[in-house]
PDB file of C-alpha atoms and ligand atoms in Angstrom:
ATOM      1  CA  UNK A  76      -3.675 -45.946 226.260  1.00 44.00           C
ATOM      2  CA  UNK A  77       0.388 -45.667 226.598  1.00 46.00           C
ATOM      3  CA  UNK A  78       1.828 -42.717 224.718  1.00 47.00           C
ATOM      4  CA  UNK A  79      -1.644 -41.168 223.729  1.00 48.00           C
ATOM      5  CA  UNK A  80      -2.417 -37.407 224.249  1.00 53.00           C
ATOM      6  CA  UNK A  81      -5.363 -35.631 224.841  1.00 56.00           C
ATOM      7  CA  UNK A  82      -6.265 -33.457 222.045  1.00 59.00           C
ATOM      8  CA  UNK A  83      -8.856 -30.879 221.936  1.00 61.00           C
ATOM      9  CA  UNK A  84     -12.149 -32.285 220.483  1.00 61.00           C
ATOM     10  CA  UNK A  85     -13.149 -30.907 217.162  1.00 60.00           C
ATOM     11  CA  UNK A  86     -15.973 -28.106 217.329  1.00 65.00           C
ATOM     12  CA  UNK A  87     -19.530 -29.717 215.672  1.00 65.00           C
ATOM     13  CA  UNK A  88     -22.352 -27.659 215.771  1.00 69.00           C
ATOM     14  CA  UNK A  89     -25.144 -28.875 213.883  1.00 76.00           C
ATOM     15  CA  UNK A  90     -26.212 -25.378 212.559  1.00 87.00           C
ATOM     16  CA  UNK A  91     -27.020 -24.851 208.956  1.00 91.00           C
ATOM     17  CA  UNK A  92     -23.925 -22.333 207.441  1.00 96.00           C
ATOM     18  CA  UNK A  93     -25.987 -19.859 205.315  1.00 97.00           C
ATOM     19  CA  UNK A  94     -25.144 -18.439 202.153  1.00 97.00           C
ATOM     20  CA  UNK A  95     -26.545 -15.388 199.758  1.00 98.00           C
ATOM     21  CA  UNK A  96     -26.755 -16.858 196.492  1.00 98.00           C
ATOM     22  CA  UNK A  97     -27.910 -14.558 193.862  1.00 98.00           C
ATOM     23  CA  UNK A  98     -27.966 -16.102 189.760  1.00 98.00           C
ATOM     24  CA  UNK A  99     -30.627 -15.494 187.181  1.00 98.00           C
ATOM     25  CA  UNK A 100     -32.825 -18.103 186.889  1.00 98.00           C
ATOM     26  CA  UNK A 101     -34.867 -17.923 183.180  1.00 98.00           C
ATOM     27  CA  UNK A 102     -33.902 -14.688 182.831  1.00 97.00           C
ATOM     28  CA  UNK A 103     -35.028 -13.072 186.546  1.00 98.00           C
ATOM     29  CA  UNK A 104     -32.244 -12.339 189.170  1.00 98.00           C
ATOM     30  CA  UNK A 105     -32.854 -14.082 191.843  1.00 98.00           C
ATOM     31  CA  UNK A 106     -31.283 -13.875 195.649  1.00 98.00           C
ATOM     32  CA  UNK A 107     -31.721 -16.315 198.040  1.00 98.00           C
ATOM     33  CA  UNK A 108     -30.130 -17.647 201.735  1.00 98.00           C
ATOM     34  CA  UNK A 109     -29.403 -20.996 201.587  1.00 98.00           C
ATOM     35  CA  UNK A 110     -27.937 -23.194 203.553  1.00 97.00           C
ATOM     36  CA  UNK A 111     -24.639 -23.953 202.091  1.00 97.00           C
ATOM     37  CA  UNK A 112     -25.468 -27.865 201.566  1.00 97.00           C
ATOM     38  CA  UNK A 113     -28.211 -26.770 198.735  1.00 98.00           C
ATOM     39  CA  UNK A 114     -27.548 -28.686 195.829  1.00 98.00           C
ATOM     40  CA  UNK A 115     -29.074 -26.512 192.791  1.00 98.00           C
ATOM     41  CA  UNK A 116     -32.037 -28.667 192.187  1.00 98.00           C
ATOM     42  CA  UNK A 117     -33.484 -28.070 196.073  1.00 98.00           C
ATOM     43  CA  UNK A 118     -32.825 -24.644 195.091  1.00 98.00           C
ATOM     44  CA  UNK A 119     -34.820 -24.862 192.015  1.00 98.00           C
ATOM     45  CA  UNK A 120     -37.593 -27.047 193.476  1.00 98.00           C
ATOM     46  CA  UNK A 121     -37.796 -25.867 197.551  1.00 98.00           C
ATOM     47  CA  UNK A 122     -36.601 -22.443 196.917  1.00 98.00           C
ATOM     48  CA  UNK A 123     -38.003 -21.030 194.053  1.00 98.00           C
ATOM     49  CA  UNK A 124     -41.011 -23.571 193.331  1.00 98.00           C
ATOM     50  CA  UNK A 125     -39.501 -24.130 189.868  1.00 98.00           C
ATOM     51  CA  UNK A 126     -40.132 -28.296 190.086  1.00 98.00           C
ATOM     52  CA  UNK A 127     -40.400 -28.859 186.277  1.00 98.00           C
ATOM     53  CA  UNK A 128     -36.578 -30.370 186.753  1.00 98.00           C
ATOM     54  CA  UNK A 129     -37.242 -33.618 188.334  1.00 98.00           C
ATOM     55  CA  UNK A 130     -35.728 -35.112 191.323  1.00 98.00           C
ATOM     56  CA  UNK A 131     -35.553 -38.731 190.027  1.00 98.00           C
ATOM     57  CA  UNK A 132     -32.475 -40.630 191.933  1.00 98.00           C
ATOM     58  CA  UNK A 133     -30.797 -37.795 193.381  1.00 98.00           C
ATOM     59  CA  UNK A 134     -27.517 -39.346 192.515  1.00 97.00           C
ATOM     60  CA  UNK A 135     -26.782 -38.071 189.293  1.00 97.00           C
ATOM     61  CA  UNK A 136     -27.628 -41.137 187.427  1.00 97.00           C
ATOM     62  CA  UNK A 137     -30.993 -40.224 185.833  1.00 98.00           C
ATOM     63  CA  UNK A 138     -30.633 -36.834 184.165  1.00 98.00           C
ATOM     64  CA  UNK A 139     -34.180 -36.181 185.291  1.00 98.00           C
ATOM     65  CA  UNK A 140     -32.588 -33.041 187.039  1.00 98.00           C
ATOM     66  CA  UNK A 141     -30.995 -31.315 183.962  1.00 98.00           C
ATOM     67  CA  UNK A 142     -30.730 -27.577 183.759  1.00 98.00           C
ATOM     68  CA  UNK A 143     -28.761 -25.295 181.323  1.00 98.00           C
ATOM     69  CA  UNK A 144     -26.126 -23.334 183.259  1.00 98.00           C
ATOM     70  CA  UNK A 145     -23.898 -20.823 181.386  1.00 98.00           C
ATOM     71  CA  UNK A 146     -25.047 -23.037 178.140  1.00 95.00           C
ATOM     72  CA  UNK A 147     -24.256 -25.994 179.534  1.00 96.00           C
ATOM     73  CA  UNK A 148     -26.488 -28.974 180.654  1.00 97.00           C
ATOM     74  CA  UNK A 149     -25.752 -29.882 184.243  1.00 98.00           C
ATOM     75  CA  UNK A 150     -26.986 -32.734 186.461  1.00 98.00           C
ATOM     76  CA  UNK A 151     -28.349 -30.359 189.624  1.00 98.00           C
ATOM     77  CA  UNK A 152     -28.545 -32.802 192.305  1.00 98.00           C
ATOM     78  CA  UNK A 153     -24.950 -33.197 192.095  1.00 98.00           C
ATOM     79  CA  UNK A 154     -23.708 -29.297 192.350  1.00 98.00           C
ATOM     80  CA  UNK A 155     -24.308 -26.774 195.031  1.00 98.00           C
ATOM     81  CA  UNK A 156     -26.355 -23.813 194.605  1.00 98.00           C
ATOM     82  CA  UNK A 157     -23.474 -20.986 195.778  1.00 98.00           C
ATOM     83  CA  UNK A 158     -20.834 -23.193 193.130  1.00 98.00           C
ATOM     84  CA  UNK A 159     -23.132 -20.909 190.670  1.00 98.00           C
ATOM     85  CA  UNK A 160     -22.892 -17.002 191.793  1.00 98.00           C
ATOM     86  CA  UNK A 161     -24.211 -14.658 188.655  1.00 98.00           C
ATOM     87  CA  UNK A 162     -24.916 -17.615 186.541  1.00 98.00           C
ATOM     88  CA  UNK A 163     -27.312 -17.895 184.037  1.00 98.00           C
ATOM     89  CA  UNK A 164     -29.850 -21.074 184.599  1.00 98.00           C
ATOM     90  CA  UNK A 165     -32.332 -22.635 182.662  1.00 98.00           C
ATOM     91  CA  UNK A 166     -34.960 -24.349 183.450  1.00 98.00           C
ATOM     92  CA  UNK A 167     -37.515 -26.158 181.377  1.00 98.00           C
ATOM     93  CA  UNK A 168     -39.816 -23.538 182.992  1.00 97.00           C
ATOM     94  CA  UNK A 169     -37.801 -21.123 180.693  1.00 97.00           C
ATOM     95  CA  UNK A 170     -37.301 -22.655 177.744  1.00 95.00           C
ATOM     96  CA  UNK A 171     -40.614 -21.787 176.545  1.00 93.00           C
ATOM     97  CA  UNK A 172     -44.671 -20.916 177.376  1.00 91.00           C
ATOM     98  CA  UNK A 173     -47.763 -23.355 176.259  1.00 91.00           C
ATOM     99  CA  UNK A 174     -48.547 -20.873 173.855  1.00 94.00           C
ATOM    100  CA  UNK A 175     -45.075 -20.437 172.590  1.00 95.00           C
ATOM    101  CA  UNK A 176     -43.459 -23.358 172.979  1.00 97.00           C
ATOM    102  CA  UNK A 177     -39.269 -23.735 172.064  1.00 96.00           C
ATOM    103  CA  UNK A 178     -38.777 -26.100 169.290  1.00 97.00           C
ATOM    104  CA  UNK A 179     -37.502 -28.939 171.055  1.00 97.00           C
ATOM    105  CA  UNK A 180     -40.684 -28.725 173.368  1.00 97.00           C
ATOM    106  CA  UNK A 181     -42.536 -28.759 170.054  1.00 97.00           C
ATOM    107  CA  UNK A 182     -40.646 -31.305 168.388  1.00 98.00           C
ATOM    108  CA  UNK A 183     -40.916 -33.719 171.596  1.00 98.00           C
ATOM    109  CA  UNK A 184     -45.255 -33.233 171.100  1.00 97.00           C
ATOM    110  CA  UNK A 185     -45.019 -33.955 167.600  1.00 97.00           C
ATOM    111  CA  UNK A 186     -42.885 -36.978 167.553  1.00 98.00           C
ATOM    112  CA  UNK A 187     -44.978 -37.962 171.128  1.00 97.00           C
ATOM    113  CA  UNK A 188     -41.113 -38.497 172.662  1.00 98.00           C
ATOM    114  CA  UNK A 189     -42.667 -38.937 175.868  1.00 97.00           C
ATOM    115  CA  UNK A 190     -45.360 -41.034 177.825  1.00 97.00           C
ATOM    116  CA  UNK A 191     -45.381 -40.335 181.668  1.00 98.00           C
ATOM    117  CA  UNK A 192     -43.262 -37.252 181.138  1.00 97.00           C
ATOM    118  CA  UNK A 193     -41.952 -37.597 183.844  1.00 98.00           C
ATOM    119  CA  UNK A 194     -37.906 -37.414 182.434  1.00 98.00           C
ATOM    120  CA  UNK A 195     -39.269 -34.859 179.873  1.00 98.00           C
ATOM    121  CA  UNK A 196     -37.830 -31.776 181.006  1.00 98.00           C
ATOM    122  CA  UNK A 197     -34.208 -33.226 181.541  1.00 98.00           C
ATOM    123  CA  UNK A 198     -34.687 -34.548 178.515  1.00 98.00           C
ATOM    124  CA  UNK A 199     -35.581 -31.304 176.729  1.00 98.00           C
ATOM    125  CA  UNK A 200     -32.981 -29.182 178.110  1.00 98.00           C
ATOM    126  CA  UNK A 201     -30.112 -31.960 177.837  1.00 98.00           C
ATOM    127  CA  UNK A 202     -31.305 -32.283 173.850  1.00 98.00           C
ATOM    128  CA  UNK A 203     -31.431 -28.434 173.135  1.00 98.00           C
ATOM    129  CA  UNK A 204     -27.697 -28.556 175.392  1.00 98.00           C
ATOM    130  CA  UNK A 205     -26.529 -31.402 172.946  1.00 98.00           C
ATOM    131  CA  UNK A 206     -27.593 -29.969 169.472  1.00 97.00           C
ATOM    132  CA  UNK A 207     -25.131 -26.647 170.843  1.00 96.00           C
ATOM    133  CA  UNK A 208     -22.296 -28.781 171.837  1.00 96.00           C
ATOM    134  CA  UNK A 209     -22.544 -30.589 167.913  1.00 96.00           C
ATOM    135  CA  UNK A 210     -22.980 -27.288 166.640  1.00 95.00           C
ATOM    136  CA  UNK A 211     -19.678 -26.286 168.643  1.00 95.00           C
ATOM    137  CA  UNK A 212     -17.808 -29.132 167.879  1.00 95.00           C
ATOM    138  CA  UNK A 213     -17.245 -30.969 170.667  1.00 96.00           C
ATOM    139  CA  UNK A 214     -16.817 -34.385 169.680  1.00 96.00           C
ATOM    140  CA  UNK A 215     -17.834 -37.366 171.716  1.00 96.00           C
ATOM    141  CA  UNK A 216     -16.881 -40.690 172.468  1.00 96.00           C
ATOM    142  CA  UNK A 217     -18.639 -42.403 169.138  1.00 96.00           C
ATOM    143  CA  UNK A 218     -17.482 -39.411 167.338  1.00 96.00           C
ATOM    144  CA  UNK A 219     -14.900 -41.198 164.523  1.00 92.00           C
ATOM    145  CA  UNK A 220     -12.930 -38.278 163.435  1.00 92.00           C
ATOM    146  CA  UNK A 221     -12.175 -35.952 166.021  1.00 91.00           C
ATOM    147  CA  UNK A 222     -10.770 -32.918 163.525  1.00 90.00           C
ATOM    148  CA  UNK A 223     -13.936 -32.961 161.535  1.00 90.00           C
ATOM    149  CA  UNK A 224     -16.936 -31.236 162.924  1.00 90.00           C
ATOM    150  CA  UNK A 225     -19.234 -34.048 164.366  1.00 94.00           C
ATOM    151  CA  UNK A 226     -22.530 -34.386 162.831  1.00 94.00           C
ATOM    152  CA  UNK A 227     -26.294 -34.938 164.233  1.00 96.00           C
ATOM    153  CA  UNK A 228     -26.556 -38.510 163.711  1.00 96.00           C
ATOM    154  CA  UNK A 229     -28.457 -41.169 165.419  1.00 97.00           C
ATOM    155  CA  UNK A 230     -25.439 -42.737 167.323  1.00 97.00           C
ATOM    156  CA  UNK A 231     -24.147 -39.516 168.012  1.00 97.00           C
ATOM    157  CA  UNK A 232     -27.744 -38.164 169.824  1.00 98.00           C
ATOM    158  CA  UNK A 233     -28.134 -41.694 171.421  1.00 98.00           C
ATOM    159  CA  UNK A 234     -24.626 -41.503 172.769  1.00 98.00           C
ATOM    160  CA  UNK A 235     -24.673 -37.632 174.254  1.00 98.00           C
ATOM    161  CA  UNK A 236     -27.898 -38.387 175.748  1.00 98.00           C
ATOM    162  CA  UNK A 237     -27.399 -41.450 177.526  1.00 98.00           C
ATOM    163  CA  UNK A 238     -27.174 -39.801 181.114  1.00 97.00           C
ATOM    164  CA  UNK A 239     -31.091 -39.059 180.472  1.00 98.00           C
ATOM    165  CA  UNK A 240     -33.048 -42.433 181.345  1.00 98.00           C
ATOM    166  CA  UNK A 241     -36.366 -42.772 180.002  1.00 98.00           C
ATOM    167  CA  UNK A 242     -38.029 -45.439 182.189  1.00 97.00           C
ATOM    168  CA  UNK A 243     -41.284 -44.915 179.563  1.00 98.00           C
ATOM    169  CA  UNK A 244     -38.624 -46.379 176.565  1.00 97.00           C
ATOM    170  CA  UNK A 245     -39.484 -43.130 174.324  1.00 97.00           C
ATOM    171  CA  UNK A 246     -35.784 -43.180 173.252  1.00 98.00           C
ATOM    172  CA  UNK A 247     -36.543 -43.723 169.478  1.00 97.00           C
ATOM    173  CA  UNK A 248     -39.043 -40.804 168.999  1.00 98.00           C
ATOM    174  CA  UNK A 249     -36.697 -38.550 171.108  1.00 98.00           C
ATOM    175  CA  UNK A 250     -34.008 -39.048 168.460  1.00 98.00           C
ATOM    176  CA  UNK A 251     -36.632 -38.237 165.874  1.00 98.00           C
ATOM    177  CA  UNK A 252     -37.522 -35.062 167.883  1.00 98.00           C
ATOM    178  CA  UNK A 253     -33.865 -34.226 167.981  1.00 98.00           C
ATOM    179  CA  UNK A 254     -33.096 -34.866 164.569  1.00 97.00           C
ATOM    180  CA  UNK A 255     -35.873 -32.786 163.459  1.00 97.00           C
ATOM    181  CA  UNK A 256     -34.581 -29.938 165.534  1.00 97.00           C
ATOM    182  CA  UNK A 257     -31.174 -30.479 164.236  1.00 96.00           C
ATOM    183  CA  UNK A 258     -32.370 -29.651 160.391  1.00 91.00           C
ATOM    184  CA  UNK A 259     -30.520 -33.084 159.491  1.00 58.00           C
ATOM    185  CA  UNK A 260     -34.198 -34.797 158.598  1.00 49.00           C
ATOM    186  CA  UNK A 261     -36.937 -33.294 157.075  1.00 39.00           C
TER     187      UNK A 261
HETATM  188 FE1  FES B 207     -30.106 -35.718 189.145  1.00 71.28          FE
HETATM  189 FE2  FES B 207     -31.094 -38.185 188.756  1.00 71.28          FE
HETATM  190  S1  FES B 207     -31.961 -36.536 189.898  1.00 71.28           S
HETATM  191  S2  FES B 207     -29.337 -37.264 187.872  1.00 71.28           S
HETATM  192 FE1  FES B 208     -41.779 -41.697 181.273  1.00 71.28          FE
HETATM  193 FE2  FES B 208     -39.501 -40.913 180.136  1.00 71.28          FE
HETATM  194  S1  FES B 208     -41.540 -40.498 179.483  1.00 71.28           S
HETATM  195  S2  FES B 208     -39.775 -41.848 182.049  1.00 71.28           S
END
């Protein structure tokens, strides 16, 4: 071609770059070397055998994946594991036991806001996540008066949880489980 140079080609190596990645994941430090492209659910899952948090598109459109990170719910396909150095996770596996379950588990049995289960735990941790955000009040995008503190209502739980799908349709008894939580309903 007239008028192009040669320039030197760019170096590709198709080695993994590894990373030490230490956080505390439901309440134990953990270390682990991980190849940089981790995202913190393959972390979770492959890593550290944690697979309540559910791979279900991978894509961040589900919520099937949602953790608690620094008290904040987070979609964990769509972040790297070493974005999260000396964080503090949560996983459904450490929100609470069989025998000692945390309310929102036991809220979710009692108003049966699952059938397959299989969104349950992103569901779980993105509801205990949302009742702290109301609490702190952050307002949302259905919230009316943004200098008032927002309160648990219906529309605001079905709005804040709309990045959890439930393909099983238990969205009404999830709000009930919620609401319950929340203290707003007896
Ligand atoms: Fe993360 Fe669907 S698996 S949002
Ligand atoms: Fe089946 Fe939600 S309970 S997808």
């Amino acid at each position: 071609m007239v008028g192009a140079t040669a320039t030197a080609a760019p170096t590709r190596t198709d080695e993994p770059v590894l990373a030490t990645v230490t956080f505390t994941v439901n309440g134990q430090r953990r270390e682990l070397e991980l190849d940089t492209r981790t995202s913190l659910l393959d972390a979770a899952r492959e890593h550290l055998h944690l697979t309540g948090s559910k791979k279900g598109c991978d894509h961040g459109q589900c919520g099937a994946c949602t953790m608690i990170v620094d008290g904040r719910r987070i979609n964990a396909c769509l972040t790297l594991a070493i974005m999260h150095q000396g964080a503090e996770i949560t996983t459904i596996e450490g929100l609470g036991q069989p025998d000692h379950l945390h309310p929102m588990q036991a809220a979710f049995v009692k108003h049966d806001g699952y059938q397959c289960g299989y969104c349950t735990p992103g569901q779980i941790c993105s509801g205990v996540a949302v009742l702290e955000e109301i609490k702190a009040g952050i307002p949302s995008h259905v919230t009316a008066d943004l200098e008032a503190t927002p309160q648990v209502t219906e529309a605001e739980i079905r709005e804040r949880m709309s990045g959890n799908i439930c393909r099983c349709g238990a969205y009404s008894n999830i709000v009930e489980a919620m609401t319950e939580v929340a203290g707003a309903r007896a």
